[in-house]
CSV table of C-alpha atoms in Angstrom, one decimal:
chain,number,residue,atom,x,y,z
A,1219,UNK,CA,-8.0,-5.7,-17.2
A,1220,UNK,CA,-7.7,-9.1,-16.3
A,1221,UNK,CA,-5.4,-10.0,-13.2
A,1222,UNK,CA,-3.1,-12.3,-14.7
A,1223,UNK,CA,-2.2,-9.2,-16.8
A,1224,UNK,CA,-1.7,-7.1,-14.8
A,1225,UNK,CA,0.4,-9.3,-12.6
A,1226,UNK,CA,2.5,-10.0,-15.7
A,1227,UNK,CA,2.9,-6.1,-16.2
A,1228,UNK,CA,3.7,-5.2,-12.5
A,1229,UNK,CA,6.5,-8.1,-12.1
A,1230,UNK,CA,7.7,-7.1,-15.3
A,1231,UNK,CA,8.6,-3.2,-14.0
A,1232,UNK,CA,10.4,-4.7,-11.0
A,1233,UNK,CA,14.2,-4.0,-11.0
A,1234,UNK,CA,16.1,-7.0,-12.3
A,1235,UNK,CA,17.3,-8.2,-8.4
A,1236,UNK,CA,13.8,-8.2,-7.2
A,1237,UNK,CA,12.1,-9.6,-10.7
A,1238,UNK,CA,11.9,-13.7,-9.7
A,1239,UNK,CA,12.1,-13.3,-5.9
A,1240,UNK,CA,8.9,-10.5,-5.4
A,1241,UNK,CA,5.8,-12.0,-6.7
A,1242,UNK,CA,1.8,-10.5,-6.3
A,1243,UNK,CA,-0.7,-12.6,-5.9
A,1244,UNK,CA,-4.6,-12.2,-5.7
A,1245,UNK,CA,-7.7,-14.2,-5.0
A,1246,UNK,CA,-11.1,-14.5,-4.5
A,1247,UNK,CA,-13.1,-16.7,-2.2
A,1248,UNK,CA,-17.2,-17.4,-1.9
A,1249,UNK,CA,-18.4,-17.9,1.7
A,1250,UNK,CA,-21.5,-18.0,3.1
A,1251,UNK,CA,-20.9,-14.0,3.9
A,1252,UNK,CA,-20.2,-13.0,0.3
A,1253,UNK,CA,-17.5,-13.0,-1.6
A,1254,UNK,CA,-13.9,-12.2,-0.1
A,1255,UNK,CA,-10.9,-11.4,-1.2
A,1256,UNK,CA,-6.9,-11.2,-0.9
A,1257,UNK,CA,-4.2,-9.5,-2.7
A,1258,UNK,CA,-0.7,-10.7,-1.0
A,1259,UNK,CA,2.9,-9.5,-1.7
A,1260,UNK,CA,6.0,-12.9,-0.7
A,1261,UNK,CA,9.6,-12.4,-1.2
A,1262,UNK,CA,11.3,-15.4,-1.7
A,1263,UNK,CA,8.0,-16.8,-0.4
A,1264,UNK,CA,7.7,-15.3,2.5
A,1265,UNK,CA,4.7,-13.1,2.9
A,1266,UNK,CA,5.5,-9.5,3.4
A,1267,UNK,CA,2.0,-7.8,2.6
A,1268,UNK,CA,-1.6,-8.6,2.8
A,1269,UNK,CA,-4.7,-6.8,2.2
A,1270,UNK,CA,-8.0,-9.1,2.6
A,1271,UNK,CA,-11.7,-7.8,2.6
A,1272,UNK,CA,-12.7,-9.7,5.9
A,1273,UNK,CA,-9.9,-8.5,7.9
A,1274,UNK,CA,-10.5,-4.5,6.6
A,1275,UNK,CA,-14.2,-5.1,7.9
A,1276,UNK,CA,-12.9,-6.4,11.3
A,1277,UNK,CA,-10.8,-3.8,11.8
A,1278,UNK,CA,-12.8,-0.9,10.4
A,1279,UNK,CA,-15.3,-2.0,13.0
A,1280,UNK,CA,-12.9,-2.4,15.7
A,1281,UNK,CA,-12.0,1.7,14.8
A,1282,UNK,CA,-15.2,2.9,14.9
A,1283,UNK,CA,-15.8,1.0,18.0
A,1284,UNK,CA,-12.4,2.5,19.4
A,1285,UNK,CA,-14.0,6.4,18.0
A,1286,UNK,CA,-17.1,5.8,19.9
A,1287,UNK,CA,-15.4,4.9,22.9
A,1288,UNK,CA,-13.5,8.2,23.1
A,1289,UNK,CA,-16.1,10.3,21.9
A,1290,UNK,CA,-19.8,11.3,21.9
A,1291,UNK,CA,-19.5,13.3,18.8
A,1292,UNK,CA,-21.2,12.2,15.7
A,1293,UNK,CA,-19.5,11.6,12.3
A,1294,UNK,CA,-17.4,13.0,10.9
A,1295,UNK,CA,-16.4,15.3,13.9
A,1296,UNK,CA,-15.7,12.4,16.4
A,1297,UNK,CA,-12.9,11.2,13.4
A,1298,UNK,CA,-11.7,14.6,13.4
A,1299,UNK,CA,-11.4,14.6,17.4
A,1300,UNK,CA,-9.8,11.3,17.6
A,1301,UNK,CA,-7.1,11.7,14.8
A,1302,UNK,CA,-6.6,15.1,13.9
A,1303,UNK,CA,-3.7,14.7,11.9
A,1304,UNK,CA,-5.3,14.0,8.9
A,1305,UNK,CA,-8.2,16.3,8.9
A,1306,UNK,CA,-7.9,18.1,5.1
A,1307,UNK,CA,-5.8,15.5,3.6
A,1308,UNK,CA,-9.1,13.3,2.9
A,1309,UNK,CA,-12.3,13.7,2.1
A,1310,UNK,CA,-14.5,12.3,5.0
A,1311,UNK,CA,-15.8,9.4,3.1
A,1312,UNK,CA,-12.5,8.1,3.2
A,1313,UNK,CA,-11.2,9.3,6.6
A,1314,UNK,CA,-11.2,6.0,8.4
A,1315,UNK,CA,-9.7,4.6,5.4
A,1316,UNK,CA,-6.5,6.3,5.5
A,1317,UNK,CA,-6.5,5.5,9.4
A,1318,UNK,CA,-6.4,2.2,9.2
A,1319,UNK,CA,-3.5,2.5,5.8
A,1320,UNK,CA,-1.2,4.2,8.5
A,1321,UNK,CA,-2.3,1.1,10.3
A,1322,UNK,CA,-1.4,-1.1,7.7
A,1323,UNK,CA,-4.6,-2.9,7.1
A,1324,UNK,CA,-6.3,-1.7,3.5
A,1325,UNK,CA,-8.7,-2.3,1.2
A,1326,UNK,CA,-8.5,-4.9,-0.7
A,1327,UNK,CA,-10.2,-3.1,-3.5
A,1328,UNK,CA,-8.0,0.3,-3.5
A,1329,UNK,CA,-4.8,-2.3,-3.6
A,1330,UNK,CA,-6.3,-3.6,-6.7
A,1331,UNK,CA,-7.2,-0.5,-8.1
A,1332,UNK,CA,-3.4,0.8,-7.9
A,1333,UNK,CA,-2.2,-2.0,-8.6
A,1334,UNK,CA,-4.2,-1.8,-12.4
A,1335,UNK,CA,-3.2,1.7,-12.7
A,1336,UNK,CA,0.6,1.1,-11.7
A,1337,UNK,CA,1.7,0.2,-14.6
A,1338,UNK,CA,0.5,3.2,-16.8
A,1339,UNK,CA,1.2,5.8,-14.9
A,1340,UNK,CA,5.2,7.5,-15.4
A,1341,UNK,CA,7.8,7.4,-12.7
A,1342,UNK,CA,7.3,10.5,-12.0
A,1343,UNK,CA,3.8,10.0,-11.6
A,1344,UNK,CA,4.3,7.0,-9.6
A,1345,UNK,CA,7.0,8.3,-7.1
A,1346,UNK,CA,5.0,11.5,-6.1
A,1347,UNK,CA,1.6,9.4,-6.0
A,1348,UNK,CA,-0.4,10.3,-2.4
A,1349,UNK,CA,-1.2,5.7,-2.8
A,1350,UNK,CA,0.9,4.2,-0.4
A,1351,UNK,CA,1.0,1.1,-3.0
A,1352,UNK,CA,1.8,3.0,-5.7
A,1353,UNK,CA,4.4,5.2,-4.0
A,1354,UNK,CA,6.0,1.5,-2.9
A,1355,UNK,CA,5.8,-0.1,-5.9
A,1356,UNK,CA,8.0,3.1,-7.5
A,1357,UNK,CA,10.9,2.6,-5.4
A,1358,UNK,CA,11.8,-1.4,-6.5
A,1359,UNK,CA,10.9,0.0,-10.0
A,1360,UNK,CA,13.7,-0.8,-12.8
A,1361,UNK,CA,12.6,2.8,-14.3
A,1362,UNK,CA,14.2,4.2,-11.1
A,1363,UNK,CA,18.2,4.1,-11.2
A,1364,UNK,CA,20.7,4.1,-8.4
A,1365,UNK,CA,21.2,7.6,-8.7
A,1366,UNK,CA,17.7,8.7,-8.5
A,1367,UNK,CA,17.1,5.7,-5.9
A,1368,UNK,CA,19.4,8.1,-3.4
A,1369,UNK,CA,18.0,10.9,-4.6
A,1370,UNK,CA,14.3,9.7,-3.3
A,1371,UNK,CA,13.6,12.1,0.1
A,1372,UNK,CA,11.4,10.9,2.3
A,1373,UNK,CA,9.9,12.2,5.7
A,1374,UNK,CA,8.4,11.1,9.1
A,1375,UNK,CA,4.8,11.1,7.5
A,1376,UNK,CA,6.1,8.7,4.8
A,1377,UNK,CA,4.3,5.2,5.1
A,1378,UNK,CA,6.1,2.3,6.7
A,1379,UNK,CA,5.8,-0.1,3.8
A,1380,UNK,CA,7.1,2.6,1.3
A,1381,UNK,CA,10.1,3.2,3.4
A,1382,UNK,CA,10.8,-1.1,4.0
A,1383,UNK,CA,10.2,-1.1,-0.2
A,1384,UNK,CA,12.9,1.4,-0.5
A,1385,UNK,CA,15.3,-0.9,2.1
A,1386,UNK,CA,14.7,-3.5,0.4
A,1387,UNK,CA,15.7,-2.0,-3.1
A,1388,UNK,CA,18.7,-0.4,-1.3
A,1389,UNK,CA,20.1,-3.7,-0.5
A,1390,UNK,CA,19.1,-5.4,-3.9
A,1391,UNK,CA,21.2,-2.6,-5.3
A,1392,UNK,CA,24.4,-2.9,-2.7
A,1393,UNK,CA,23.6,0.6,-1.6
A,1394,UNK,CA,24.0,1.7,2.2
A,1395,UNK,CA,20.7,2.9,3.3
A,1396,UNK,CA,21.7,4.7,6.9
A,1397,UNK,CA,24.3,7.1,4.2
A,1398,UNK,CA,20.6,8.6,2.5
């Protein structure tokens, strides 16, 4: 699916407050080390998320420098040593992946990816979705009422940007976020 498309759908399924002030944007850029690209999030123009190819890389190398430096293990045990919290949630392909998500630096390419599949999937679907993205996305969602807005449970393992999405759709809806 083109992008321009899907942009359309994805700002079309934001709640009515949030519809002209939240907009996605995405781009691509040829350098002399490949091709790179951005997805961003502004409201009212101000940026509030960013995922970019060349910043993943320099971070992902900055884990697995911070990995080796604590220990001697090899892969994927020294992951498993240094973060055990995660250890069954992922497979190990993607262990460093979901790291640096809690970290809030992603891949450009699994933003994109959810971002395409947003916009099929249910609410249901899309509130209970493991993607951080999708599960963000959900909670400015005009499918999703007040009433099952303050019905949304969340819990200390829930992502930062999910819980500043739902904030921010609490006060687009008048709603008084320390009562949930």
């Amino acid at each position: 699916m083109r992008w321009t498309k899907t942009k359309i759908l994805i700002e079309n399924l934001l709640c009515e407050k949030l519809r002209n002030r939240l907009k996605v944007y995405a781009t691509s850029y040829n350098t002399s080390l490949g091709e790179q690209r951005r997805i961003w999030i502004t409201l009212d123009g101000k940026e509030v998320f960013n995922a970019s190819s060349a910043q993943f890389l320099m971070e992902h190398d900055k884990l697995w420098e911070e990995v080796k430096s604590k220990s001697n293990k090899p892969f994927p045990e020294c992951l498993y040593e240094c973060y055990p919290k995660f250890v069954g949630k992922i497979n190990d392909l993607d262990y460093s992946m979901l790291i640096l998500e809690q970290r809030n630096i992603f891949h450009v390419d699994r933003v994109y990816d959810a971002l395409v599949q947003y916009p099929n999937l249910s609410i249901e679907e899309a509130l209970s979705s493991n993607h951080v993205i999708i599960q963000a996305f959900s909670v400015i969602d005009k499918r999703v009422g007040k009433r099952r807005l303050k019905d949304c449970l969340f819990n200390s393992d829930t992502h930062p940007m999910v819980l500043e999405f739902y904030k921010l759709r609490f006060e687009m809806e008048g709603l008084n976020f320390s009562s949930n």
